[in-house]
Short mmCIF file of C-alpha atoms (C1' of nucleotides) in Angstrom, two decimals:
data_model
loop_
_atom_site.label_atom_id
_atom_site.label_comp_id
_atom_site.label_asym_id
_atom_site.label_seq_id
_atom_site.Cartn_x
_atom_site.Cartn_y
_atom_site.Cartn_z
CA MET A 1 -11.94 123.59 89.12
CA THR A 2 -12.16 119.75 89.15
CA ARG A 3 -9.52 117.71 91.05
CA LYS A 4 -8.34 116.48 87.75
CA GLU A 5 -7.70 120.03 86.57
CA GLN A 6 -5.81 120.66 89.51
CA LYS A 7 -3.47 117.93 89.10
CA GLU A 8 -2.84 118.95 85.39
CA GLU A 9 -1.88 122.66 86.87
CA ARG A 10 0.24 121.05 89.09
CA ARG A 11 2.02 118.82 86.49
CA LYS A 12 2.65 121.60 84.36
CA ALA A 13 3.92 123.82 87.43
CA ILE A 14 6.48 121.01 88.09
CA LEU A 15 7.28 120.71 84.55
CA MET A 16 8.04 124.43 84.18
CA THR A 17 10.24 124.36 87.25
CA ALA A 18 12.04 121.66 86.32
CA LEU A 19 12.75 123.09 82.87
CA ASN A 20 14.38 125.88 84.33
CA LEU A 21 16.46 124.03 86.66
CA PHE A 22 17.34 121.64 84.15
CA VAL A 23 18.74 124.43 82.14
CA GLU A 24 20.17 126.13 84.68
CA LYS A 25 22.01 123.48 86.58
CA GLY A 26 21.87 120.71 84.22
CA TYR A 27 19.79 117.54 84.35
CA TYR A 28 22.19 115.42 86.56
CA ASP A 29 23.00 118.40 89.18
CA THR A 30 19.32 119.16 89.46
CA LYS A 31 18.04 116.89 92.43
CA ILE A 32 14.67 115.88 92.85
CA THR A 33 14.66 117.86 96.04
CA ASP A 34 15.57 121.07 94.51
CA ILE A 35 12.65 120.65 92.05
CA ALA A 36 10.56 120.03 94.68
CA ALA A 37 12.12 122.88 97.07
CA ALA A 38 11.42 125.26 93.95
CA VAL A 39 7.75 124.18 93.27
CA PRO A 40 7.58 124.11 96.17
CA MET A 41 6.29 120.72 97.42
CA SER A 42 7.63 117.93 99.72
CA THR A 43 10.23 115.57 97.75
CA GLY A 44 7.57 112.54 98.31
CA LEU A 45 4.83 114.31 96.61
CA MET A 46 6.83 114.51 93.41
CA PHE A 47 6.47 110.90 92.57
CA HIS A 48 2.64 111.38 93.05
CA TYR A 49 2.87 113.27 89.99
CA PHE A 50 5.87 111.79 87.98
CA GLU A 51 7.04 108.24 88.58
CA SER A 52 10.81 109.29 88.31
CA LYS A 53 13.18 111.70 87.37
CA GLU A 54 13.53 110.43 83.94
CA VAL A 55 9.76 110.38 83.04
CA LEU A 56 9.68 114.08 84.02
CA LEU A 57 12.59 114.82 81.56
CA LEU A 58 10.85 112.58 78.89
CA GLU A 59 7.55 114.77 79.27
CA LEU A 60 9.32 117.88 78.81
CA VAL A 61 11.39 116.68 75.83
CA LYS A 62 8.05 115.36 74.24
CA MET A 63 6.59 119.07 74.87
CA GLY A 64 9.85 120.52 73.00
CA ALA A 65 9.24 117.79 70.35
CA GLU A 66 5.65 118.77 69.94
CA GLY A 67 6.37 122.43 69.88
CA THR A 68 8.91 122.27 67.26
CA GLN A 69 6.47 120.51 64.90
CA ALA A 70 3.86 123.34 65.81
CA LEU A 71 6.04 126.21 64.96
CA SER A 72 7.14 124.80 61.54
CA SER A 73 3.62 123.45 60.29
CA GLY A 74 1.12 125.52 62.42
CA PRO A 75 -0.90 128.29 61.25
CA ALA A 76 1.59 130.98 61.18
CA ALA A 77 4.12 129.12 59.11
CA GLN A 78 0.78 128.10 56.87
CA ALA A 79 0.20 131.69 56.25
CA MET A 80 3.63 132.40 55.03
CA ALA A 81 3.90 129.45 52.70
CA ASP A 82 3.65 131.13 49.45
CA LEU A 83 6.16 133.70 50.25
CA PRO A 84 9.58 133.46 48.59
CA ALA A 85 11.73 131.03 50.08
CA ASP A 86 14.02 133.64 51.80
CA GLN A 87 11.03 135.83 52.94
CA TYR A 88 9.43 132.47 54.31
CA LEU A 89 12.44 131.90 56.65
CA LYS A 90 13.03 135.44 57.62
CA GLY A 91 9.46 135.81 58.67
CA PHE A 92 9.82 132.49 60.43
CA LEU A 93 12.47 133.45 62.47
CA GLN A 94 11.29 136.59 63.38
CA GLN A 95 8.07 134.90 64.63
CA MET A 96 10.50 132.62 66.77
CA PHE A 97 12.09 135.46 68.18
CA SER A 98 9.43 137.26 69.30
CA PHE A 99 7.40 134.19 70.40
CA ALA A 100 10.30 133.52 72.55
CA ASN A 101 10.32 136.87 73.97
CA GLU A 102 7.22 136.46 75.20
CA GLN A 103 7.17 133.09 76.83
CA PRO A 104 10.88 132.39 77.81
CA TRP A 105 10.67 129.16 78.53
CA VAL A 106 10.77 128.77 74.78
CA PHE A 107 14.61 129.45 75.14
CA ASN A 108 15.07 126.90 77.93
CA MET A 109 13.30 124.52 75.49
CA PHE A 110 15.86 124.83 72.80
CA VAL A 111 18.75 124.40 75.34
CA LEU A 112 16.88 121.41 76.69
CA MET A 113 16.32 119.80 73.25
CA GLY A 114 20.09 120.51 72.34
CA GLN A 115 21.43 119.18 75.71
CA VAL A 116 19.51 115.99 75.36
CA ARG A 117 20.46 115.53 71.63
CA ARG A 118 24.15 115.90 72.29
CA ASN A 119 24.67 114.88 75.89
CA GLY A 120 24.39 111.47 77.26
CA MET A 121 20.81 111.77 78.88
CA PRO A 122 18.52 109.17 79.22
CA GLU A 123 17.97 106.99 76.12
CA GLU A 124 14.61 107.27 75.79
CA ALA A 125 14.31 111.18 76.02
CA ARG A 126 17.19 111.03 73.36
CA LYS A 127 15.33 109.20 70.88
CA VAL A 128 12.39 111.53 71.25
CA ALA A 129 14.60 114.78 70.94
CA MET A 130 16.41 113.10 67.84
CA ALA A 131 13.31 112.25 66.18
CA VAL A 132 12.35 115.84 65.55
CA ASN A 133 13.47 116.89 62.23
CA SER A 134 13.30 120.21 60.74
CA ILE A 135 16.05 119.55 58.22
CA ASP A 136 14.01 117.83 55.40
CA PHE A 137 11.50 120.54 55.44
CA THR A 138 13.55 123.63 55.21
CA ALA A 139 15.99 121.63 52.66
CA ALA A 140 12.98 121.71 50.14
CA LEU A 141 12.28 125.29 50.99
CA ILE A 142 16.19 125.88 50.03
CA ALA A 143 16.08 123.95 47.03
CA ARG A 144 12.82 125.87 46.04
CA GLY A 145 14.77 129.07 46.72
CA GLN A 146 17.77 128.01 44.67
CA MET A 147 15.75 127.51 41.39
CA ASP A 148 14.10 130.84 42.04
CA GLY A 149 17.74 132.44 42.34
CA VAL A 150 17.30 133.75 45.50
CA PHE A 151 19.45 131.28 47.25
CA ARG A 152 23.02 130.59 46.62
CA ALA A 153 24.23 127.15 45.16
CA GLY A 154 24.86 123.81 47.61
CA ASP A 155 23.74 120.59 48.77
CA PRO A 156 20.15 121.58 50.31
CA ILE A 157 20.54 119.09 53.09
CA LEU A 158 24.13 120.53 54.24
CA MET A 159 22.72 123.99 54.22
CA SER A 160 19.73 123.38 55.83
CA ARG A 161 21.52 121.47 58.46
CA CYS A 162 23.85 124.63 58.71
CA PHE A 163 21.19 127.04 59.12
CA TRP A 164 19.35 124.82 61.97
CA ALA A 165 22.63 124.63 63.70
CA SER A 166 23.37 128.24 63.44
CA VAL A 167 19.81 129.09 64.75
CA GLN A 168 20.44 126.64 67.80
CA GLY A 169 23.49 128.13 68.68
CA ILE A 170 22.08 131.45 68.51
CA MET A 171 18.97 130.60 70.65
CA GLU A 172 21.36 129.15 73.43
CA GLU A 173 23.54 132.05 73.46
CA MET A 174 20.47 134.10 73.92
CA ALA A 175 19.35 131.53 76.44
CA MET A 176 22.52 132.04 78.23
CA ASP A 177 21.97 135.85 78.34
CA ARG A 178 18.28 137.16 78.26
CA GLU A 179 19.55 140.52 77.87
CA MET A 180 21.02 139.73 74.08
CA GLU A 181 19.23 141.23 71.67
CA ALA A 182 17.65 139.37 69.25
CA PRO A 183 19.81 139.19 65.78
CA ASP A 184 18.28 140.51 62.23
CA PRO A 185 16.90 137.18 61.00
CA GLU A 186 18.37 138.76 57.84
CA TRP A 187 21.50 138.13 59.07
CA ILE A 188 20.71 134.31 59.51
CA VAL A 189 19.22 133.95 56.28
CA SER A 190 22.19 135.21 54.78
CA ILE A 191 24.14 131.96 55.13
CA LEU A 192 21.94 130.78 52.57
CA LYS A 193 21.63 133.74 50.43
CA ALA A 194 22.98 134.03 46.56
CA MET B 1 61.81 107.53 78.16
CA THR B 2 62.02 108.95 81.58
CA ARG B 3 59.40 108.03 84.00
CA LYS B 4 57.99 111.28 84.20
CA GLU B 5 57.58 111.19 80.40
CA GLN B 6 55.69 107.63 80.60
CA LYS B 7 53.35 109.31 83.55
CA GLU B 8 52.59 112.31 80.93
CA GLU B 9 51.86 109.98 78.10
CA ARG B 10 49.41 107.86 80.52
CA ARG B 11 47.87 111.34 81.51
CA LYS B 12 47.59 112.12 77.75
CA ALA B 13 45.86 108.79 76.88
CA ILE B 14 43.71 109.18 79.83
CA LEU B 15 42.34 112.49 78.87
CA MET B 16 41.66 111.70 75.29
CA THR B 17 39.80 108.73 76.50
CA ALA B 18 37.84 110.90 78.67
CA LEU B 19 37.29 113.45 76.20
CA ASN B 20 35.83 110.68 73.81
CA LEU B 21 33.36 109.31 76.55
CA PHE B 22 32.14 112.50 77.79
CA VAL B 23 31.16 113.56 74.47
CA GLU B 24 29.88 110.34 73.64
CA LYS B 25 27.86 109.68 76.66
CA GLY B 26 28.01 112.74 78.52
CA TYR B 27 29.90 113.55 81.81
CA TYR B 28 27.73 111.95 84.26
CA ASP B 29 26.93 108.80 82.39
CA THR B 30 30.63 108.37 82.05
CA LYS B 31 31.49 106.12 84.89
CA ILE B 32 35.29 106.32 86.21
CA THR B 33 35.02 102.59 85.49
CA ASP B 34 34.23 103.29 81.98
CA ILE B 35 36.97 105.28 81.53
CA ALA B 36 39.45 102.83 83.23
CA ALA B 37 38.03 100.09 81.14
CA ALA B 38 38.64 102.01 77.75
CA VAL B 39 42.00 102.99 78.35
CA PRO B 40 42.45 100.48 79.95
CA MET B 41 43.60 100.16 83.31
CA SER B 42 42.30 99.46 86.91
CA THR B 43 39.84 101.75 88.41
CA GLY B 44 42.14 102.65 91.47
CA LEU B 45 44.80 103.60 89.26
CA MET B 46 42.76 106.60 87.86
CA PHE B 47 43.34 108.08 91.20
CA HIS B 48 46.88 107.76 90.83
CA TYR B 49 46.71 110.19 87.61
CA PHE B 50 43.85 112.52 88.44
CA GLU B 51 42.74 112.99 91.68
CA SER B 52 39.13 113.06 90.98
CA LYS B 53 36.83 112.52 87.93
CA GLU B 54 35.94 116.58 88.57
CA VAL B 55 39.81 117.39 88.18
CA LEU B 56 40.05 115.51 85.14
CA LEU B 57 37.25 117.40 83.56
CA LEU B 58 38.77 120.43 84.65
CA GLU B 59 42.54 119.68 82.97
CA LEU B 60 40.39 119.11 79.68
CA VAL B 61 38.37 122.27 79.70
CA LYS B 62 41.82 124.14 80.20
CA MET B 63 43.20 122.26 77.24
CA GLY B 64 40.25 123.43 75.51
CA ALA B 65 40.62 127.04 76.96
CA GLU B 66 44.20 127.12 75.54
CA GLY B 67 43.45 125.85 72.27
CA THR B 68 40.93 128.23 71.52
CA GLN B 69 43.28 131.12 72.72
CA ALA B 70 46.46 129.33 70.40
CA LEU B 71 43.89 129.05 67.47
CA SER B 72 42.67 133.05 67.41
CA SER B 73 46.16 134.28 68.34
CA GLY B 74 48.47 131.77 67.02
CA PRO B 75 50.92 131.82 63.84
CA ALA B 76 48.27 131.05 61.53
CA ALA B 77 46.10 133.62 62.75
CA GLN B 78 49.18 136.11 62.72
CA ALA B 79 49.83 135.33 59.58
CA MET B 80 46.46 136.53 58.07
CA ALA B 81 46.28 139.58 60.31
CA ASP B 82 46.37 142.14 57.44
CA LEU B 83 43.96 140.68 54.86
CA PRO B 84 40.53 142.16 54.76
CA ALA B 85 38.28 141.13 57.53
CA ASP B 86 36.00 138.78 55.64
CA GLN B 87 39.12 137.31 54.17
CA TYR B 88 40.62 136.87 57.47
CA LEU B 89 37.46 135.04 58.86
CA LYS B 90 36.84 132.82 55.79
CA GLY B 91 40.51 131.90 56.27
CA PHE B 92 40.32 131.13 59.87
CA LEU B 93 37.23 129.03 59.29
CA GLN B 94 38.79 127.14 56.72
CA GLN B 95 41.91 126.41 58.79
CA MET B 96 39.88 125.25 61.66
CA PHE B 97 37.82 122.95 59.63
CA SER B 98 40.77 121.22 58.23
CA PHE B 99 42.62 121.04 61.45
CA ALA B 100 39.70 119.71 63.22
CA ASN B 101 39.41 117.06 60.22
CA GLU B 102 43.08 115.93 60.83
CA GLN B 103 42.63 116.09 64.68
CA PRO B 104 38.85 114.87 65.28
CA TRP B 105 39.51 115.22 69.15
CA VAL B 106 38.94 119.10 68.15
CA PHE B 107 35.32 118.58 67.66
CA ASN B 108 34.87 116.74 70.94
CA MET B 109 36.58 119.94 72.38
CA PHE B 110 34.19 122.27 71.09
CA VAL B 111 31.17 120.08 72.18
CA LEU B 112 32.96 119.62 75.44
CA MET B 113 33.40 123.18 76.01
CA GLY B 114 29.81 123.96 74.99
CA GLN B 115 28.36 121.84 77.29
CA VAL B 116 30.37 123.02 80.13
CA ARG B 117 29.42 126.72 79.28
CA ARG B 118 25.85 125.70 79.08
CA ASN B 119 24.99 122.68 81.32
CA GLY B 120 25.34 122.49 85.12
CA MET B 121 28.85 121.07 85.27
CA PRO B 122 31.27 121.20 87.93
CA GLU B 123 31.43 125.34 89.04
CA GLU B 124 35.45 125.20 88.78
CA ALA B 125 35.19 123.84 85.19
CA ARG B 126 32.35 125.99 84.19
CA LYS B 127 34.34 129.16 85.23
CA VAL B 128 37.36 128.42 83.13
CA ALA B 129 35.24 127.66 79.90
CA MET B 130 33.39 130.95 80.55
CA ALA B 131 36.73 132.77 80.68
CA VAL B 132 37.24 132.10 77.03
CA ASN B 133 36.38 134.90 75.09
CA SER B 134 36.52 135.24 71.20
CA ILE B 135 33.78 137.85 71.17
CA ASP B 136 35.88 140.76 71.83
CA PHE B 137 38.88 140.21 69.11
CA THR B 138 36.30 139.31 66.53
CA ALA B 139 34.11 142.26 67.31
CA ALA B 140 37.24 144.40 66.70
CA LEU B 141 37.52 142.71 63.34
CA ILE B 142 34.27 143.17 62.26
CA ALA B 143 34.27 146.79 63.40
CA ARG B 144 37.20 147.07 61.17
CA GLY B 145 35.39 145.37 58.00
CA GLN B 146 32.28 147.72 58.40
CA MET B 147 34.66 150.63 57.91
CA ASP B 148 35.78 149.10 54.90
CA GLY B 149 32.38 148.36 53.75
CA VAL B 150 33.05 144.88 53.54
CA PHE B 151 30.46 144.04 56.70
CA ARG B 152 26.85 145.27 56.85
CA ALA B 153 25.61 147.66 59.69
CA GLY B 154 24.84 146.67 63.22
CA ASP B 155 26.58 146.36 66.79
CA PRO B 156 29.76 144.43 66.17
CA ILE B 157 29.35 142.61 69.54
CA LEU B 158 26.09 141.24 68.71
CA MET B 159 27.14 140.32 65.28
CA SER B 160 30.57 138.67 66.91
CA ARG B 161 28.38 136.72 69.34
CA CYS B 162 25.82 135.52 66.45
CA PHE B 163 28.88 134.41 64.41
CA TRP B 164 30.52 132.38 67.21
CA ALA B 165 27.20 130.95 68.13
CA SER B 166 26.75 129.88 64.53
CA VAL B 167 30.15 128.26 64.71
CA GLN B 168 29.79 126.56 67.79
CA GLY B 169 26.50 125.31 66.40
CA ILE B 170 27.87 124.06 63.17
CA MET B 171 31.07 122.24 65.27
CA GLU B 172 28.50 120.70 67.06
CA GLU B 173 26.64 119.11 64.53
CA MET B 174 29.36 118.34 62.63
CA ALA B 175 30.79 116.31 66.09
CA MET B 176 27.43 114.40 65.89
CA ASP B 177 27.77 113.35 62.55
CA ARG B 178 31.44 112.80 61.51
CA GLU B 179 30.37 111.99 57.97
CA MET B 180 28.78 115.60 57.66
CA GLU B 181 30.70 117.70 55.07
CA ALA B 182 32.24 120.76 56.43
CA PRO B 183 30.34 124.11 55.08
CA ASP B 184 31.92 126.63 53.09
CA PRO B 185 33.33 129.33 55.36
CA GLU B 186 31.69 131.78 52.91
CA TRP B 187 28.22 130.73 53.98
CA ILE B 188 29.10 131.65 57.70
CA VAL B 189 30.75 134.86 57.09
CA SER B 190 27.97 135.77 54.93
CA ILE B 191 26.20 136.73 58.25
CA LEU B 192 28.15 139.68 58.57
CA LYS B 193 28.51 140.56 55.13
CA ALA B 194 27.12 143.88 53.61
"C1'" DT C 1 72.00 92.43 95.29
"C1'" DT C 2 68.99 95.21 98.16
"C1'" DG C 3 66.18 98.97 99.26
"C1'" DT C 4 63.22 102.70 97.74
"C1'" DA C 5 59.86 104.66 95.12
"C1'" DT C 6 56.57 104.34 91.94
"C1'" DA C 7 52.78 101.28 89.30
"C1'" DT C 8 49.08 98.69 89.40
"C1'" DT C 9 45.05 95.82 91.20
"C1'" DG C 10 40.49 94.92 92.79
"C1'" DA C 11 37.79 94.76 96.62
"C1'" DA C 12 36.08 97.43 100.83
"C1'" DT C 13 33.93 102.04 102.16
"C1'" DA C 14 31.40 105.95 102.28
"C1'" DC C 15 27.96 108.92 100.61
"C1'" DA C 16 24.67 111.13 97.66
"C1'" DC C 17 20.35 110.97 96.29
"C1'" DA C 18 16.34 108.66 94.00
"C1'" DT C 19 12.69 106.43 95.49
"C1'" DT C 20 9.45 103.97 98.87
"C1'" DC C 21 6.60 104.02 102.54
"C1'" DA C 22 3.68 104.43 106.41
"C1'" DA C 23 1.06 107.85 108.48
"C1'" DT C 24 -1.61 112.44 108.40
"C1'" DG C 25 -4.77 115.64 106.23
"C1'" DA C 26 -7.98 117.63 103.25
"C1'" DA C 27 -11.54 117.28 99.98
"C1'" DT C 28 -15.84 114.47 97.92
"C1'" DG C 29 -19.77 112.45 97.59
"C1'" DA C 30 -23.51 109.57 99.82
"C1'" DT D 1 -22.39 112.68 109.21
"C1'" DC D 2 -19.35 109.16 107.67
"C1'" DA D 3 -16.39 106.86 104.21
"C1'" DT D 4 -13.85 106.99 100.73
"C1'" DT D 5 -10.28 108.84 97.92
"C1'" DC D 6 -6.71 111.89 96.92
"C1'" DA D 7 -3.08 114.97 98.68
"C1'" DT D 8 0.58 115.46 101.63
"C1'" DT D 9 4.58 114.86 104.33
"C1'" DG D 10 9.19 113.73 105.80
"C1'" DA D 11 12.02 110.23 107.39
"C1'" DA D 12 13.79 105.28 106.06
"C1'" DT D 13 15.57 102.33 102.12
"C1'" DG D 14 18.46 100.94 98.83
"C1'" DT D 15 21.37 101.36 94.85
"C1'" DG D 16 24.92 103.17 92.17
"C1'" DT D 17 29.10 104.82 91.91
"C1'" DA D 18 33.32 108.01 93.25
"C1'" DT D 19 36.97 107.36 96.21
"C1'" DT D 20 40.37 104.83 99.38
"C1'" DC D 21 43.31 101.28 100.61
"C1'" DA D 22 46.01 97.52 102.02
"C1'" DA D 23 48.36 94.51 99.14
"C1'" DT D 24 51.57 93.05 95.35
"C1'" DA D 25 54.29 93.79 91.52
"C1'" DT D 26 57.73 96.27 88.99
"C1'" DA D 27 61.19 99.54 87.76
"C1'" DC D 28 65.21 102.10 89.58
"C1'" DA D 29 69.38 103.68 91.73
"C1'" DA D 30 73.53 102.58 94.64
#
DNA sequence: TTGTATATTGAATACACATTCAATGAATGA
DNA sequence: TCATTCATTGAATGTGTATTCAATATACAA
């Protein structure tokens, strides 16, 4: 393994450790020394890998942003593209839940993204988190579902926002209690159903 | 107006100012001087009213906790107590949305409570926020609705958690964008419907 | 009026914590 | 083998900010 690869591995380890701690104790209550101790690694060395705590957060948020994109436009999503709109969303949620179950950091990522979007956190990170937008895509899908009569009437944008807000809320609930069972995707999609 | 009443008024003013700032910029990014400047009042005087920033947060969280109790067991809730379960929840959400529309701090309170529950914030506040529990009450209601055939099958506790997680998510979305229209309560209750 | 309690101020203090740094150790390549 | 680069350490530094404090003004009670 080359030096560069080693460094990359180490960076990932730091990122994952930080993600855990940020979600568990919050960004501000997580001290650089906490992350260092958990990796483990000396405090000073952290700055060899990330130039500041803020940059570390930013990288995580970028990961989250990319992940969200990948989730909604990746191959799995493509494969379902011509299902009826309600089937599509159900399948989507199904995949999201089962993926998150295998890779628990996905839950943490949801929580982190939510925190960064809502709470006062460093400007830069906030911007990146805010730029992620699943609303419009889903709104279009909802409009299609309405034409087909599977979804109820209503402003597709508003419905899309409610749908995602619910999903966000539920993912955060699940993140807080890993024992919690995933809900039936049908329940959530019902928000939109005729 | 007595001295004591004056002090009480001033305390409320500080609390409301702090609530706004905590939600807008986050607890940690809100400096005591920010709150003082916004009230307005000198920095030192803040400590005449609240012994620390942490205590200030704690009082807000206590308010939020009481408010939540009041909302779910207050007279408005009592009045609807023998409606069918789905009607009850719909009416409940309706009242919550319209109340929050008149008293916008209610949105802020939702956001703050969510932040305190999830993010690392001072221990004490966290405990108080966690102690609030609407889950069990709603779960009982859901069980009733299932008997009457208005709600779908499923673990009432899980359904209740999903219901409140959705509500929380939607309230937070609305808090972030005050222009956003409230969703039709029917949409949310559909999560539970048969 | 006078004395006492409370309200108010803004500068001084103290502390926590991100960041820097000088020094040491380990790997790589010639 | 030596030289150079990178990895690592933990203590020193500096900064931001909650909190304290000594001083002053204002209200109140007798």
